[in-house]
Each structure stands twice: as structure tokens, then as C-alpha cells.
Amino acid sequence: MGCGEYPSDPMLSLTPVLVESQIQRLSETTESMIPYLLMQIDPKLPHSKKRMSQELEYVMNMPEDDPRRMDEIRKYAAIYGRFDCKRKAEKPLTLHEVSVNEAAAQICKHIPALLTRRDELFPLARQVVRDSGYQYSKGHS
């Protein structure tokens, strides 16, 4: 889905789509924060007994030049409106939620281990959105 396009599902057509300049700004903000993020978290995979899904493991090990990599990272890094959540389909995501999802994906592009640690990923993604300078009409980000 490119800039300005809408999803083919009419229920999702009210969800805003970030334009390339917005994605680029979130990406640049993320890149500038990576040293700070790496100091805050351990980028290694947690050694838990909980088994990771094969799909998620595959995404985490995808080569950086794989054209599907960012789409797959976006799918699994999403905080809002995830493919496996119970959100009502008729409730579109807000610009803030779409931005947080993109920030989460940009972080996971650099630190794939966070795909398995959404509790740590969420506040970091919100911080990237805040630091990117985008303001939202409801006065929060």
C-alpha cells in the first residue's frame, strides 16, 4: 500500500496512512535514538521457556535486504490494531496509533529482539513519536 492509498477493506478505509515523509522522520528519529535504546535494553533474545512462533523467528532472522522484511516487521511490531487482537474492525486507528505502530516497526528493524518484548517496545515507540515532533489534534502523543 503506497502513500495516499487506502486499504481494500472498507472497514479500514478511515485509518490514516502515513506518507513517506512521516515514515522517514520516524525512521530518522529512531536511528538517532538507537544508542540510547541499546543502553536501556538488552538486545539479546530472552532465555525464557516460552517458545517463540516459527513465523516470528523467521521474521527476526530475515536478511536486511529482503523486500518483505519491513512489512513483516510492521505486522509483528504493531502495538495497535494487531492481526491477533480483538479490536472492532469498524473502529479505525488514529494518526497517533498508526504513528506508534510505525515507530515500533522502525525500532524492531534495528533491534529485532523487541518483537518478542512488546511491553518494552510500547513505551519506546511512544517516545520516538514524541521525539519526532509530530503534534496531534487531541494534544497528546
PDB file of C-alpha atoms in Angstrom:
ATOM      1  CA  MET A   1       0.000   0.000   0.000  1.00  0.00           C
ATOM      2  CA  GLY A   2       1.596   3.268  -1.097  1.00  0.00           C
ATOM      3  CA  CYS A   3       1.244   6.834   0.067  1.00  0.00           C
ATOM      4  CA  GLY A   4      -2.286   8.113  -0.002  1.00  0.00           C
ATOM      5  CA  GLU A   5      -3.777   4.717  -0.745  1.00  0.00           C
ATOM      6  CA  TYR A   6      -6.473   3.162   1.351  1.00  0.00           C
ATOM      7  CA  PRO A   7      -6.832  -0.456   2.404  1.00  0.00           C
ATOM      8  CA  SER A   8      -9.159  -2.539   0.222  1.00  0.00           C
ATOM      9  CA  ASP A   9     -11.218  -3.429   3.299  1.00  0.00           C
ATOM     10  CA  PRO A  10     -13.881  -0.675   3.565  1.00  0.00           C
ATOM     11  CA  MET A  11     -13.929  -1.022   7.366  1.00  0.00           C
ATOM     12  CA  LEU A  12     -10.289   0.062   7.488  1.00  0.00           C
ATOM     13  CA  SER A  13     -10.609   2.920   4.993  1.00  0.00           C
ATOM     14  CA  LEU A  14     -10.805   5.539   7.757  1.00  0.00           C
ATOM     15  CA  THR A  15      -7.445   4.504   9.199  1.00  0.00           C
ATOM     16  CA  PRO A  16      -4.864   7.142   8.239  1.00  0.00           C
ATOM     17  CA  VAL A  17      -1.874   6.090   6.155  1.00  0.00           C
ATOM     18  CA  LEU A  18       1.470   7.734   6.858  1.00  0.00           C
ATOM     19  CA  VAL A  19       3.098   9.425   3.886  1.00  0.00           C
ATOM     20  CA  GLU A  20       6.730   8.686   3.056  1.00  0.00           C
ATOM     21  CA  SER A  21       7.988  11.891   4.721  1.00  0.00           C
ATOM     22  CA  GLN A  22       6.310  10.903   8.004  1.00  0.00           C
ATOM     23  CA  ILE A  23       7.790   7.407   7.846  1.00  0.00           C
ATOM     24  CA  GLN A  24      11.200   8.902   7.054  1.00  0.00           C
ATOM     25  CA  ARG A  25      11.003  11.253  10.033  1.00  0.00           C
ATOM     26  CA  LEU A  26      10.108   8.411  12.392  1.00  0.00           C
ATOM     27  CA  SER A  27      12.933   6.340  10.900  1.00  0.00           C
ATOM     28  CA  GLU A  28      15.479   9.141  11.379  1.00  0.00           C
ATOM     29  CA  THR A  29      14.308   9.770  14.942  1.00  0.00           C
ATOM     30  CA  THR A  30      14.621   6.054  15.685  1.00  0.00           C
ATOM     31  CA  GLU A  31      18.126   5.895  14.224  1.00  0.00           C
ATOM     32  CA  SER A  32      19.242   8.839  16.346  1.00  0.00           C
ATOM     33  CA  MET A  33      17.866   7.105  19.455  1.00  0.00           C
ATOM     34  CA  ILE A  34      19.394   3.647  18.848  1.00  0.00           C
ATOM     35  CA  PRO A  35      22.467   4.216  21.086  1.00  0.00           C
ATOM     36  CA  TYR A  36      20.140   5.398  23.876  1.00  0.00           C
ATOM     37  CA  LEU A  37      17.765   2.475  23.298  1.00  0.00           C
ATOM     38  CA  LEU A  38      20.601  -0.034  23.369  1.00  0.00           C
ATOM     39  CA  MET A  39      21.725   1.333  26.743  1.00  0.00           C
ATOM     40  CA  GLN A  40      18.203   0.842  28.109  1.00  0.00           C
ATOM     41  CA  ILE A  41      17.601  -2.702  26.910  1.00  0.00           C
ATOM     42  CA  ASP A  42      19.410  -5.931  26.350  1.00  0.00           C
ATOM     43  CA  PRO A  43      19.125  -6.554  22.599  1.00  0.00           C
ATOM     44  CA  LYS A  44      19.594 -10.302  23.049  1.00  0.00           C
ATOM     45  CA  LEU A  45      16.673 -12.667  22.995  1.00  0.00           C
ATOM     46  CA  PRO A  46      15.288 -13.504  26.412  1.00  0.00           C
ATOM     47  CA  HIS A  47      16.026 -17.022  27.614  1.00  0.00           C
ATOM     48  CA  SER A  48      12.529 -17.987  28.587  1.00  0.00           C
ATOM     49  CA  LYS A  49      10.858 -21.345  28.368  1.00  0.00           C
ATOM     50  CA  LYS A  50       8.095 -19.816  26.296  1.00  0.00           C
ATOM     51  CA  ARG A  51       8.603 -20.922  22.724  1.00  0.00           C
ATOM     52  CA  MET A  52       8.594 -18.289  20.016  1.00  0.00           C
ATOM     53  CA  SER A  53       6.394 -18.924  16.989  1.00  0.00           C
ATOM     54  CA  GLN A  54       8.190 -20.124  13.883  1.00  0.00           C
ATOM     55  CA  GLU A  55       6.816 -17.174  11.923  1.00  0.00           C
ATOM     56  CA  LEU A  56       8.218 -14.658  14.378  1.00  0.00           C
ATOM     57  CA  GLU A  57      11.566 -16.431  14.472  1.00  0.00           C
ATOM     58  CA  TYR A  58      11.628 -16.361  10.664  1.00  0.00           C
ATOM     59  CA  VAL A  59      10.914 -12.603  10.605  1.00  0.00           C
ATOM     60  CA  MET A  60      13.628 -11.896  13.163  1.00  0.00           C
ATOM     61  CA  ASN A  61      16.166 -13.744  11.018  1.00  0.00           C
ATOM     62  CA  MET A  62      15.160 -12.288   7.634  1.00  0.00           C
ATOM     63  CA  PRO A  63      18.039 -10.734   5.679  1.00  0.00           C
ATOM     64  CA  GLU A  64      18.044  -6.928   5.803  1.00  0.00           C
ATOM     65  CA  ASP A  65      17.775  -6.742   2.012  1.00  0.00           C
ATOM     66  CA  ASP A  66      14.630  -8.905   1.856  1.00  0.00           C
ATOM     67  CA  PRO A  67      11.905  -6.695   0.308  1.00  0.00           C
ATOM     68  CA  ARG A  68       9.234  -8.259   2.562  1.00  0.00           C
ATOM     69  CA  ARG A  69      11.173  -7.648   5.774  1.00  0.00           C
ATOM     70  CA  MET A  70       9.643  -4.288   6.782  1.00  0.00           C
ATOM     71  CA  ASP A  71       6.097  -5.446   6.004  1.00  0.00           C
ATOM     72  CA  GLU A  72       6.604  -8.500   8.203  1.00  0.00           C
ATOM     73  CA  ILE A  73       8.230  -6.427  10.947  1.00  0.00           C
ATOM     74  CA  ARG A  74       5.295  -3.978  10.795  1.00  0.00           C
ATOM     75  CA  LYS A  75       2.865  -6.877  11.183  1.00  0.00           C
ATOM     76  CA  TYR A  76       4.518  -8.288  14.308  1.00  0.00           C
ATOM     77  CA  ALA A  77       5.686  -4.992  15.853  1.00  0.00           C
ATOM     78  CA  ALA A  78       2.238  -3.381  15.737  1.00  0.00           C
ATOM     79  CA  ILE A  79       1.017  -2.134  19.082  1.00  0.00           C
ATOM     80  CA  TYR A  80      -2.448  -1.053  17.948  1.00  0.00           C
ATOM     81  CA  GLY A  81      -4.821  -2.967  15.671  1.00  0.00           C
ATOM     82  CA  ARG A  82      -2.708  -6.116  15.608  1.00  0.00           C
ATOM     83  CA  PHE A  83      -3.759  -9.013  13.415  1.00  0.00           C
ATOM     84  CA  ASP A  84      -4.331 -11.068  16.582  1.00  0.00           C
ATOM     85  CA  CYS A  85      -6.254  -8.511  18.659  1.00  0.00           C
ATOM     86  CA  LYS A  86      -9.936  -8.185  19.406  1.00  0.00           C
ATOM     87  CA  ARG A  87     -10.352  -4.542  18.340  1.00  0.00           C
ATOM     88  CA  LYS A  88     -13.595  -3.958  16.484  1.00  0.00           C
ATOM     89  CA  ALA A  89     -12.910  -3.824  12.752  1.00  0.00           C
ATOM     90  CA  GLU A  90     -15.159  -0.787  12.295  1.00  0.00           C
ATOM     91  CA  LYS A  91     -13.037   1.278  14.694  1.00  0.00           C
ATOM     92  CA  PRO A  92     -10.243   2.834  12.615  1.00  0.00           C
ATOM     93  CA  LEU A  93      -6.829   3.567  14.077  1.00  0.00           C
ATOM     94  CA  THR A  94      -5.976   7.180  14.869  1.00  0.00           C
ATOM     95  CA  LEU A  95      -2.986   9.004  13.396  1.00  0.00           C
ATOM     96  CA  HIS A  96      -1.260   8.658  16.767  1.00  0.00           C
ATOM     97  CA  GLU A  97      -1.822   4.880  16.806  1.00  0.00           C
ATOM     98  CA  VAL A  98      -0.581   4.477  13.230  1.00  0.00           C
ATOM     99  CA  SER A  99       2.494   6.560  14.121  1.00  0.00           C
ATOM    100  CA  VAL A 100       3.233   4.482  17.229  1.00  0.00           C
ATOM    101  CA  ASN A 101       2.933   1.315  15.138  1.00  0.00           C
ATOM    102  CA  GLU A 102       5.401   2.676  12.577  1.00  0.00           C
ATOM    103  CA  ALA A 103       7.802   3.796  15.301  1.00  0.00           C
ATOM    104  CA  ALA A 104       7.634   0.299  16.822  1.00  0.00           C
ATOM    105  CA  ALA A 105       8.453  -1.208  13.425  1.00  0.00           C
ATOM    106  CA  GLN A 106      11.375   1.175  12.935  1.00  0.00           C
ATOM    107  CA  ILE A 107      12.766   0.221  16.348  1.00  0.00           C
ATOM    108  CA  CYS A 108      12.366  -3.503  15.620  1.00  0.00           C
ATOM    109  CA  LYS A 109      14.159  -3.040  12.303  1.00  0.00           C
ATOM    110  CA  HIS A 110      17.259  -2.181  14.357  1.00  0.00           C
ATOM    111  CA  ILE A 111      16.558  -4.362  17.412  1.00  0.00           C
ATOM    112  CA  PRO A 112      14.538  -7.403  16.214  1.00  0.00           C
ATOM    113  CA  ALA A 113      14.589  -8.978  19.689  1.00  0.00           C
ATOM    114  CA  LEU A 114      11.988  -6.384  20.738  1.00  0.00           C
ATOM    115  CA  LEU A 115       9.447  -8.168  18.539  1.00  0.00           C
ATOM    116  CA  THR A 116       9.188 -10.613  21.441  1.00  0.00           C
ATOM    117  CA  ARG A 117       9.050  -7.907  24.131  1.00  0.00           C
ATOM    118  CA  ARG A 118       6.090  -5.669  23.375  1.00  0.00           C
ATOM    119  CA  ASP A 119       5.918  -4.469  26.986  1.00  0.00           C
ATOM    120  CA  GLU A 120       9.313  -2.805  26.461  1.00  0.00           C
ATOM    121  CA  LEU A 121       8.631  -1.825  22.850  1.00  0.00           C
ATOM    122  CA  PHE A 122       5.467   0.190  23.526  1.00  0.00           C
ATOM    123  CA  PRO A 123       6.980   2.990  25.681  1.00  0.00           C
ATOM    124  CA  LEU A 124       9.993   3.224  23.361  1.00  0.00           C
ATOM    125  CA  ALA A 125       7.732   3.617  20.317  1.00  0.00           C
ATOM    126  CA  ARG A 126       5.734   6.348  22.053  1.00  0.00           C
ATOM    127  CA  GLN A 127       8.999   8.130  22.887  1.00  0.00           C
ATOM    128  CA  VAL A 128      10.082   8.025  19.228  1.00  0.00           C
ATOM    129  CA  VAL A 129       6.755   9.566  18.171  1.00  0.00           C
ATOM    130  CA  ARG A 130       7.113  12.314  20.794  1.00  0.00           C
ATOM    131  CA  ASP A 131      10.725  12.996  19.832  1.00  0.00           C
ATOM    132  CA  SER A 132       9.868  13.105  16.130  1.00  0.00           C
ATOM    133  CA  GLY A 133       7.974  16.330  16.804  1.00  0.00           C
ATOM    134  CA  TYR A 134       4.568  15.348  15.476  1.00  0.00           C
ATOM    135  CA  GLN A 135       1.689  17.030  17.241  1.00  0.00           C
ATOM    136  CA  TYR A 136      -1.793  15.595  17.315  1.00  0.00           C
ATOM    137  CA  SER A 137      -5.091  17.425  17.429  1.00  0.00           C
ATOM    138  CA  LYS A 138      -6.072  15.912  20.779  1.00  0.00           C
ATOM    139  CA  GLY A 139      -2.967  17.373  22.408  1.00  0.00           C
ATOM    140  CA  HIS A 140      -1.222  14.110  23.233  1.00  0.00           C
ATOM    141  CA  SER A 141       1.175  11.748  21.577  1.00  0.00           C
TER     142      SER A 141
END
